[in-house]
Each structure stands twice: as C-alpha cells, then as structure tokens.
Amino acid sequence: MKKAPEHSPYLFTVTEQKLIVGGKTLDELADELGQTPFYVYDKKLIQERIQLLRQNLPEKIKLHYAVKANPFAELLAFISPLVDGMDVASPAEMELAIAAGQSINNISFAGPGKTDKELQQAINAGITLNVESLNELQRIKQLCRDLAQKAYVAIRVNPDFELKSSGMTMAGGAKPFGIDSEQVPQVLEAMTDDSLVFRGLHIFWGSQNLNTDNIISAQQATFELARQLMKQSSLALKTLNIGGGFGIPYFPGDTPIDLARIKQALSQNMNSFTSTFPDTEVIIELGRFIVGEAGVYCSRVIDKKVSRGKTFVVVDGGMHHHLAASGNLGQVIRKNYPVLNASRVRDNPETQENVSIVGPLCTPLDILANNVSLPSPEIGDLIAVLQSGAYGASASPQGFLSHPAPIETLV
Ligand SMILES: *Cc1c(COP(=O)(O)O)cnc(C)c1O
C-alpha cells in the first residue's frame, strides 16, 4: 500500500475524468438511487482488504469485525462470511450481526453502561458479554439467577501500559472503559460462579493508529499483560481479544501501516503465548481498517458563491450525514478528508480553483472541505469525500435540521 497523494482517487479508478465506484460513475449511481447525497461502499475493496489481512496476520488468529464502524445491513451480510466474528456495542448491533448470519458463539458485546434489559437480551441470545465493571458483573450474576440462565462473560481490561515513542495516548490511566488491570484479579475471583461461563480477556488499547512500532509494542504488551493476569487464576482462558487499532491514512502526510512488520512481530508473540496457552483462541477486532477506505460519500453542488473573496461551493450533504469529515468527531485541529470533484477528477490544472465546500446547515461547523484546490466545481457536479466507509452515516447527527437521511448502497 503506497501513500496516496493529495486529491488522488486513492483506491478507486477514474475513467474519462469521472470517479468510478463498483464499475459505475457516481452520476450513474445517483440516477439509479434517485437522489444525492449517498454513501457508496465497494464490495471488491472490502474483500481485498480482508484478503490482505488474512495474508498478513498469523494463520491461527481470528478476525472480528467491529460493527460500530459501519452497521449498514447489506454491508454486514457481505462481510459476515468473510470474518470469524463480530463485536457489537448494543443489542441493536447484536440483532444486526445475527441477521447478517453471524454465529452466536462469535459475537461479543462491549460497552460501559449496559442496562439490565440490554444484559438480559444478550444473555438470552447467548452472546459473550465483555464485562466493564465489577458492578456489571454482579448485575449479570443476579440476572442469571432471575432468568435461570448462564451467561458467557469476558473481562474487558483497561491496560496499565502506556506506549512510548509517539504523541498518541493509547491506554493506561483513568478510563470509563474496561476494568483497570490491577482490579482484574479480584474480578477473576468473582467469576467463579455456576451461572457464569468465563470466556477470556478483551484488551483494547486504541484506535486509528498509524504508527507501526506502536502497534507492535501494544500487541506485545497485551500478550504480556494477559499472561500476568492469568498466572494466578485457575480459570481457563478460552479467548484473548487483543483489540485492533489499525489506522488508515486520511490527511496529507499520513502513511499506511506496515502490515508485513506487524505480521512478523505478531507471529512471534502469538507463538510464544500459545506455547503457554495452547487452547486460547486469539482474536483481533478491526472496524475502520476493513471498511474505511472502501466508502465514498457523494453530494451534489447546489450553489456556488463568493463571499468577500472566498469561494463557497454549497452541496446538498454535510455534517448531518458525515460528522467526521466536517471535523467535528474528535478532531482537535480541523483537517480536510480527501475530496474530489467526482465529475471532473483530473481536469486541466488551469481550471483548478481554491474553494471551500460547505453543507446546507445554518452553522459554521457544516464544512466538508476548507480551502481545497479542485477542478473548478460547477453547479450539478458531484463532490466525493473519500475514506468514508467507517464512522460515517451512523456516527452523524442526522436529525440536526431535519434534512433527509442519506441513502447507503453497496456495489
Ligand atoms: C470501536 C471499537 C473497535 C473498532 O475500532 P476501529 O478503530 O474502527 O478498528 C474495536 N473494539 C472496540 C472495543 C471498540 O470499541
């Protein structure tokens, strides 16, 4: 995987200046769907990405998909047979994973603040609960007694390691997620109850990480922590979920992670771990890395205006559909997602124009791209926001200003 230059079509192709997704221009897709804005996800790219992972992960590791990255039902049904399990964050995501054909045994449910009703749904379904606190574990036990049922439980661990050599805070310290590693021995003791079936540990240390060295050290520290935590316990470790964290490039200067190096280090770590824990299934869970680069958000230019020397291109989509691209989903300093004029991707350089692309909402936060140089957008052109397959539609405030929802399609 090479780093894509600014305003390249990334993994997509261009024919006669038009961006092609799944063999069609965005105009053709817009005609078929009968509307803009829309999200389009490319099956082939998702499949290739999963193949790439299979080739670059140790053979025995199980690959799970984190549903919250993109819970679009058709996409889940497509991914389901290609992965070994799904991780969900709510009962509704659980239902989606089941409807997509995922086996109950390979679905786990993480998240702080699971209500009794939600726990009950998960217990009834028979999926694994990733326990986030000692109180939650006590409530699970009580529910098991009330329901006369067993619960499959894993402990979500808030690790104690901090990673050196980068500015990225990944784990350690105070977190609402998981149980601090120093409290885990106590929770393991509380696991010995007839109503509970202990599955294992889930150690999630971060997201959107592009630093290969940090990923390697986090994985190593994860195996080490699991080893220490289980040393004192008589419980059998059936599963060890080592988290995910693989990032994708969004911004100029971002470079893709080096999967070959990760494979080498992970294989060594796994071999040494499974020599002590031969019956433990090791799981990696990824969301963004599987679907993020396979999606495009497409909107149409409605208006173009100049305000005191600055050119605004107003499109029919915006932050209510794609909060992340507007810069309002966790960015500290706003940066542009890669955007293209999908109707004239590589027009003659003389037609390049510096513009800001904004949505229809009456708030200055509704920006899709600020000061970008694009082949001059005309009214009716289609604007594509790339790298939009993860944390897009479902991570956006669609009710804000009550415009229609975007359509999603898998091609
Ligand atoms: C969100 C989440 C993921 C997925 O993270 P990505 O960065 O999309 O790969 C995995 N595991 C847990 C527990 C999560 O909360």
Coordinates of C-alpha atoms and ligand atoms in Angstrom, one line a residue:
M1 CA 0.0 0.0 0.0
K2 CA 1.5 3.3 -1.1
K3 CA 0.7 6.6 0.3
A4 CA -1.8 8.4 -1.8
P5 CA -1.0 12.0 -2.9
E6 CA -3.5 14.7 -2.1
H7 CA -6.6 14.6 -4.3
S8 CA -5.7 11.2 -5.8
P9 CA -8.7 8.9 -6.1
Y10 CA -6.9 6.6 -3.5
L11 CA -8.1 3.0 -4.2
F12 CA -10.6 4.0 -6.8
T13 CA -10.2 4.4 -10.6
V14 CA -11.1 7.3 -12.8
T15 CA -12.5 6.9 -16.4
E16 CA -12.9 10.0 -18.6
Q17 CA -12.4 12.2 -15.6
K18 CA -15.2 10.5 -13.6
L19 CA -14.7 8.7 -10.4
I20 CA -15.7 5.0 -10.7
V21 CA -17.0 3.1 -7.7
G22 CA -18.0 -0.6 -8.2
G23 CA -17.8 -0.1 -12.0
K24 CA -20.1 2.9 -12.2
T25 CA -19.7 6.6 -12.2
L26 CA -21.2 8.5 -9.3
D27 CA -23.6 10.1 -11.8
E28 CA -24.9 6.7 -12.8
L29 CA -25.2 5.7 -9.1
A30 CA -27.1 8.9 -8.3
D31 CA -29.5 8.2 -11.2
E32 CA -30.1 4.7 -10.0
L33 CA -30.6 5.7 -6.4
G34 CA -32.8 8.7 -7.4
Q35 CA -31.0 11.1 -5.1
T36 CA -27.9 12.6 -3.7
P37 CA -26.4 12.6 -1.1
F38 CA -25.5 9.0 -0.7
Y39 CA -22.8 6.7 0.7
V40 CA -21.5 4.0 -1.6
Y41 CA -19.4 1.1 -0.4
D42 CA -17.3 -1.1 -2.7
K43 CA -17.6 -4.8 -2.1
K44 CA -14.4 -5.6 -4.0
L45 CA -12.3 -3.2 -1.9
I46 CA -13.7 -4.7 1.3
Q47 CA -13.0 -8.2 0.1
E48 CA -9.5 -7.3 -0.9
R49 CA -8.8 -5.6 2.4
I50 CA -9.9 -8.7 4.3
Q51 CA -7.7 -10.9 2.0
L52 CA -4.8 -8.5 2.7
L53 CA -5.4 -9.0 6.4
R54 CA -5.6 -12.8 6.0
Q55 CA -2.3 -12.8 4.2
N56 CA -0.6 -10.5 6.8
L57 CA -1.9 -11.9 10.0
P58 CA -0.8 -15.2 11.6
E59 CA -2.9 -18.0 10.2
K60 CA -4.5 -19.0 13.6
I61 CA -5.7 -15.6 14.6
K62 CA -9.4 -14.9 14.4
L63 CA -10.5 -11.8 12.6
H64 CA -13.5 -10.0 14.1
Y65 CA -15.4 -7.0 12.6
A66 CA -16.3 -4.2 14.9
V67 CA -19.9 -3.4 13.8
K68 CA -20.0 0.2 15.0
A69 CA -17.5 1.2 12.3
N70 CA -20.3 0.6 9.8
P71 CA -23.5 -1.2 10.7
F72 CA -25.2 -1.0 7.2
A73 CA -27.1 -4.2 7.0
E74 CA -26.1 -5.2 3.4
L75 CA -22.5 -4.5 4.2
L76 CA -22.7 -6.7 7.3
A77 CA -24.3 -9.5 5.3
F78 CA -21.4 -9.2 2.8
I79 CA -18.7 -9.1 5.5
S80 CA -20.2 -11.8 7.7
P81 CA -18.9 -14.9 5.9
L82 CA -15.5 -13.3 5.3
V83 CA -14.7 -12.8 9.0
D84 CA -14.7 -15.1 12.1
G85 CA -16.9 -13.0 14.4
M86 CA -18.4 -9.6 15.1
D87 CA -18.1 -7.3 18.1
V88 CA -21.1 -5.2 18.9
A89 CA -21.8 -2.3 21.2
S90 CA -25.6 -2.5 21.7
P91 CA -28.4 -5.0 21.4
A92 CA -29.5 -3.4 18.1
E93 CA -26.0 -4.1 16.7
M94 CA -26.3 -7.6 18.1
E95 CA -29.5 -8.1 16.2
L96 CA -27.8 -6.8 13.0
A97 CA -24.9 -9.2 13.4
I98 CA -27.3 -12.1 13.9
A99 CA -29.4 -11.1 10.9
A100 CA -26.2 -10.9 8.9
G101 CA -25.7 -14.6 9.6
Q102 CA -23.0 -14.3 12.3
S103 CA -22.9 -17.2 14.7
I104 CA -23.9 -16.5 18.3
N105 CA -20.7 -18.1 19.6
N106 CA -18.6 -15.5 17.8
I107 CA -20.5 -12.3 18.8
S108 CA -19.3 -10.3 21.8
F109 CA -20.9 -7.2 23.3
A110 CA -18.7 -4.5 24.9
G111 CA -19.6 -1.0 26.2
P112 CA -20.0 0.7 29.5
G113 CA -23.4 1.3 30.9
K114 CA -25.3 -1.8 29.7
T115 CA -28.7 -1.7 31.3
D116 CA -30.3 -4.8 32.9
K117 CA -32.7 -5.0 29.9
E118 CA -29.7 -5.0 27.5
L119 CA -27.8 -7.5 29.6
Q120 CA -30.9 -9.7 29.6
Q121 CA -31.2 -9.6 25.8
A122 CA -27.6 -10.6 25.4
I123 CA -27.9 -13.4 28.0
N124 CA -31.0 -14.7 26.3
A125 CA -29.3 -14.6 22.9
G126 CA -26.2 -16.4 24.3
I127 CA -23.5 -14.0 23.1
T128 CA -20.4 -13.1 25.1
L129 CA -20.6 -10.1 27.4
N130 CA -17.4 -8.1 27.8
V131 CA -17.8 -7.0 31.4
E132 CA -16.8 -3.4 32.1
S133 CA -17.0 -3.2 35.9
L134 CA -17.4 -5.3 39.0
N135 CA -20.9 -3.9 39.5
E136 CA -21.8 -5.0 36.0
L137 CA -20.6 -8.5 36.8
Q138 CA -22.8 -8.6 40.0
R139 CA -25.8 -7.5 37.9
I140 CA -25.1 -10.2 35.4
K141 CA -25.0 -12.8 38.2
Q142 CA -28.3 -11.6 39.6
L143 CA -29.9 -11.7 36.2
C144 CA -28.7 -15.2 35.6
R145 CA -30.3 -16.2 38.9
D146 CA -33.6 -14.5 37.9
L147 CA -33.6 -15.9 34.4
A148 CA -32.2 -19.3 35.4
Q149 CA -29.7 -19.0 32.6
K150 CA -25.9 -19.0 32.1
A151 CA -24.0 -16.0 30.8
Y152 CA -20.9 -16.1 28.7
V153 CA -18.5 -13.4 30.0
A154 CA -15.2 -12.0 29.2
I155 CA -13.4 -9.2 31.1
R156 CA -12.6 -6.0 29.2
V157 CA -9.3 -4.9 30.7
N158 CA -8.1 -1.3 30.9
P159 CA -4.4 -1.9 30.5
D160 CA -1.8 -0.3 32.6
F161 CA 0.8 0.2 29.9
E162 CA 1.5 3.5 28.3
L163 CA 3.3 3.5 25.0
K164 CA 6.4 5.4 24.4
S165 CA 7.8 6.9 21.2
S166 CA 4.7 8.8 20.0
G167 CA 2.3 11.5 20.9
M168 CA -0.6 9.2 20.9
T169 CA -2.2 8.3 24.2
M170 CA -3.4 4.8 23.8
A171 CA -4.1 3.2 27.1
G172 CA -3.4 3.3 30.8
G173 CA -4.7 6.0 33.1
A174 CA -8.3 6.6 34.1
K175 CA -10.8 5.4 31.5
P176 CA -14.6 4.7 31.6
F177 CA -13.9 1.6 29.5
G178 CA -13.0 -1.8 30.9
I179 CA -11.7 -2.8 34.3
D180 CA -8.3 -1.5 35.5
S181 CA -5.8 -4.3 35.1
E182 CA -4.9 -4.1 38.8
Q183 CA -8.5 -4.9 39.7
V184 CA -8.8 -7.8 37.3
P185 CA -7.5 -10.5 39.8
Q186 CA -10.4 -9.6 42.1
V187 CA -12.9 -9.8 39.2
L188 CA -11.4 -13.1 38.1
E189 CA -12.2 -14.4 41.6
A190 CA -15.7 -13.2 41.4
M191 CA -16.1 -15.1 38.1
T192 CA -16.2 -18.4 39.9
D193 CA -20.0 -18.8 39.9
D194 CA -22.0 -21.6 38.4
S195 CA -24.1 -19.2 36.4
L196 CA -21.0 -17.7 34.6
V197 CA -19.0 -19.3 31.8
F198 CA -15.7 -17.4 31.6
R199 CA -14.5 -16.9 28.1
G200 CA -11.5 -14.7 28.4
L201 CA -9.9 -11.3 28.2
H202 CA -10.5 -8.3 25.9
I203 CA -7.7 -5.8 25.9
F204 CA -8.4 -2.8 23.7
W205 CA -5.8 -0.1 23.7
G206 CA -6.6 2.3 20.9
S207 CA -8.0 3.3 17.6
Q208 CA -6.8 4.9 14.3
N209 CA -3.1 4.1 14.9
L210 CA -0.8 4.7 12.0
N211 CA 2.4 4.0 13.9
T212 CA 3.6 0.5 13.2
D213 CA 6.1 0.4 16.0
N214 CA 3.4 1.4 18.5
I215 CA 1.0 -1.2 17.2
I216 CA 3.7 -3.8 17.6
S217 CA 4.6 -2.8 21.2
A218 CA 1.0 -2.5 22.2
Q219 CA 0.3 -6.1 20.9
Q220 CA 3.4 -7.3 22.7
A221 CA 2.3 -5.6 26.0
T222 CA -1.1 -7.1 25.5
F223 CA 0.1 -10.6 25.4
E224 CA 2.4 -9.9 28.4
L225 CA -0.5 -8.4 30.4
A226 CA -2.8 -11.4 29.6
R227 CA 0.0 -13.8 30.7
Q228 CA 0.4 -12.0 34.0
L229 CA -3.3 -11.7 34.7
M230 CA -4.0 -15.4 34.1
K231 CA -0.9 -16.6 36.0
Q232 CA -2.7 -16.5 39.4
S233 CA -6.1 -17.7 38.1
S234 CA -7.4 -21.2 37.9
L235 CA -9.8 -20.2 35.1
A236 CA -9.1 -21.4 31.6
L237 CA -8.5 -18.6 29.0
K238 CA -10.6 -19.6 26.0
T239 CA -10.2 -16.3 24.2
L240 CA -7.8 -13.4 24.2
N241 CA -9.1 -10.4 22.2
I242 CA -6.0 -8.2 21.6
G243 CA -8.0 -5.3 20.2
G244 CA -7.4 -3.7 16.8
G245 CA -6.3 -0.1 16.4
F246 CA -5.1 -0.3 12.8
G247 CA -5.5 3.1 11.2
I248 CA -6.0 4.3 7.7
P249 CA -4.5 7.5 6.1
Y250 CA -6.8 10.5 6.0
F251 CA -4.6 13.5 5.9
P252 CA -1.6 14.7 3.9
G253 CA 1.5 13.2 5.4
D254 CA -0.4 10.1 6.8
T255 CA 1.2 6.9 5.7
P256 CA -0.3 3.4 5.8
I257 CA 0.8 0.9 8.5
D258 CA 3.4 -1.7 7.6
L259 CA 1.4 -5.0 7.8
A260 CA 4.4 -7.2 7.0
R261 CA 6.3 -6.0 10.0
I262 CA 3.2 -6.4 12.2
K263 CA 2.8 -9.9 10.9
Q264 CA 6.4 -10.8 11.8
A265 CA 6.2 -9.5 15.4
L266 CA 2.6 -10.7 16.0
S267 CA 3.6 -14.2 14.8
Q268 CA 6.4 -14.3 17.3
N269 CA 4.3 -13.0 20.1
M270 CA 1.5 -15.4 19.3
N271 CA 3.8 -18.4 19.1
S272 CA 5.3 -17.7 22.5
F273 CA 1.9 -17.0 24.0
T274 CA 0.3 -20.2 22.7
S275 CA 3.2 -22.3 23.9
T276 CA 1.9 -21.4 27.5
F277 CA -1.8 -21.2 26.5
P278 CA -2.3 -23.7 23.7
D279 CA -6.1 -23.7 23.9
T280 CA -6.5 -20.0 23.8
E281 CA -8.1 -18.5 20.7
V282 CA -6.5 -15.2 19.8
I283 CA -8.8 -12.6 18.3
I284 CA -8.1 -9.3 16.6
E285 CA -11.0 -6.9 16.1
L286 CA -11.0 -4.2 13.4
G287 CA -13.6 -1.8 12.1
R288 CA -12.1 1.2 10.3
F289 CA -9.3 -0.7 8.7
I290 CA -11.7 -3.2 7.0
V291 CA -14.3 -0.7 5.6
G292 CA -12.9 2.8 6.0
E293 CA -11.2 3.1 2.6
A294 CA -14.0 1.3 0.7
G295 CA -16.6 4.0 1.2
V296 CA -17.3 7.3 -0.6
Y297 CA -19.8 10.0 0.5
C298 CA -21.3 11.8 -2.5
S299 CA -23.2 15.0 -2.6
R300 CA -24.2 17.4 -5.4
V301 CA -23.2 21.1 -5.9
I302 CA -26.4 23.2 -5.4
D303 CA -24.9 26.7 -5.3
K304 CA -21.6 28.5 -5.7
K305 CA -21.0 31.9 -4.3
V306 CA -18.2 34.3 -3.5
S307 CA -18.2 36.0 -0.1
R308 CA -15.6 38.7 0.4
G309 CA -13.1 37.0 -1.8
K310 CA -13.7 33.4 -0.6
T311 CA -15.5 30.9 -2.9
F312 CA -18.0 28.7 -1.3
V313 CA -19.4 25.6 -3.0
V314 CA -22.6 24.6 -1.3
V315 CA -23.6 21.0 -1.6
D316 CA -26.7 19.0 -0.6
G317 CA -24.9 17.0 2.0
G318 CA -22.9 17.9 5.1
M319 CA -22.1 17.3 8.7
H320 CA -25.5 15.9 9.5
H321 CA -24.5 12.9 7.3
H322 CA -20.8 12.9 7.7
L323 CA -19.8 14.4 11.0
A324 CA -16.2 13.0 10.8
A325 CA -15.5 14.8 7.5
S326 CA -16.7 18.1 8.9
G327 CA -14.0 17.8 11.6
N328 CA -16.4 17.6 14.5
L329 CA -15.9 14.0 15.5
G330 CA -12.9 14.2 17.7
Q331 CA -10.6 16.3 15.7
V332 CA -8.7 18.9 17.7
I333 CA -7.4 20.9 14.7
R334 CA -9.7 20.6 11.7
K335 CA -8.2 18.9 8.7
N336 CA -9.8 18.0 5.4
Y337 CA -10.8 14.5 4.4
P338 CA -9.6 13.7 0.9
V339 CA -12.2 15.2 -1.5
L340 CA -12.6 15.1 -5.3
N341 CA -14.7 16.7 -7.9
A342 CA -16.1 13.3 -9.0
S343 CA -17.5 14.8 -12.2
R344 CA -14.1 16.1 -13.4
V345 CA -11.4 14.4 -11.2
R346 CA -8.3 15.5 -13.1
D347 CA -9.3 18.3 -15.3
N348 CA -6.7 20.5 -16.8
P349 CA -4.6 22.1 -14.0
E350 CA -5.6 25.6 -15.2
T351 CA -9.1 25.0 -14.1
Q352 CA -8.1 24.4 -10.5
E353 CA -9.9 26.6 -8.2
N354 CA -9.5 27.2 -4.4
V355 CA -12.8 26.6 -2.8
S356 CA -14.5 25.7 0.5
I357 CA -17.1 23.0 0.3
V358 CA -20.0 23.6 2.8
G359 CA -23.3 21.8 3.5
P360 CA -26.8 23.2 3.8
L361 CA -26.9 23.6 7.6
C362 CA -27.1 27.0 9.1
T363 CA -24.0 26.5 11.2
P364 CA -20.3 27.4 10.5
L365 CA -19.5 23.8 11.6
D366 CA -21.0 22.4 8.4
I367 CA -17.8 22.2 6.3
L368 CA -16.8 19.3 4.2
A369 CA -13.6 20.8 2.9
N370 CA -11.9 24.1 3.7
N371 CA -9.6 25.8 1.2
V372 CA -9.1 23.0 -1.2
S373 CA -7.9 23.2 -4.8
L374 CA -10.1 21.3 -7.1
P375 CA -11.0 21.2 -10.8
S376 CA -13.5 24.1 -10.7
P377 CA -16.8 22.8 -9.3
E378 CA -19.9 23.7 -11.3
I379 CA -23.5 23.6 -10.1
G380 CA -24.6 20.0 -10.6
D381 CA -21.2 18.4 -10.2
L382 CA -20.8 15.6 -7.7
I383 CA -18.3 16.0 -4.8
A384 CA -16.8 12.8 -3.4
V385 CA -15.5 12.6 0.1
L386 CA -13.1 9.6 0.2
Q387 CA -12.1 7.4 3.2
S388 CA -15.8 7.5 4.2
G389 CA -16.6 3.8 4.8
A390 CA -16.2 3.9 8.6
Y391 CA -17.8 6.2 11.2
G392 CA -19.9 8.0 8.5
A393 CA -23.7 7.8 8.4
S394 CA -24.2 6.1 11.7
A395 CA -21.8 8.4 13.5
S396 CA -23.5 11.6 12.4
P397 CA -26.3 13.8 13.9
Q398 CA -28.8 13.0 11.1
G399 CA -31.7 14.6 12.9
F400 CA -30.0 18.0 13.1
L401 CA -32.0 20.5 11.0
S402 CA -34.3 17.6 9.8
H403 CA -32.9 17.2 6.3
P404 CA -33.5 13.8 4.7
A405 CA -31.2 11.0 5.6
P406 CA -28.5 9.9 3.1
I407 CA -29.0 6.7 1.1
E408 CA -26.5 3.9 1.6
T409 CA -25.6 1.4 -1.1
L410 CA -23.2 -1.5 -1.6
V411 CA -21.9 -2.1 -5.0
Ligands
LIG1 C1 -14.6 0.9 18.3 C2 -14.0 -0.3 18.7 C3 -13.3 -1.1 17.8 C4 -13.0 -0.7 16.4 O1 -12.1 0.2 16.3 P1 -11.6 0.7 14.8 O2 -10.6 1.8 15.1 O3 -12.7 1.0 14.0 O4 -10.8 -0.6 14.3 C5 -12.8 -2.3 18.3 N1 -13.0 -2.7 19.5 C6 -13.7 -2.0 20.4 C7 -13.9 -2.5 21.8 C8 -14.2 -0.8 20.0 O5 -14.9 -0.1 21.0

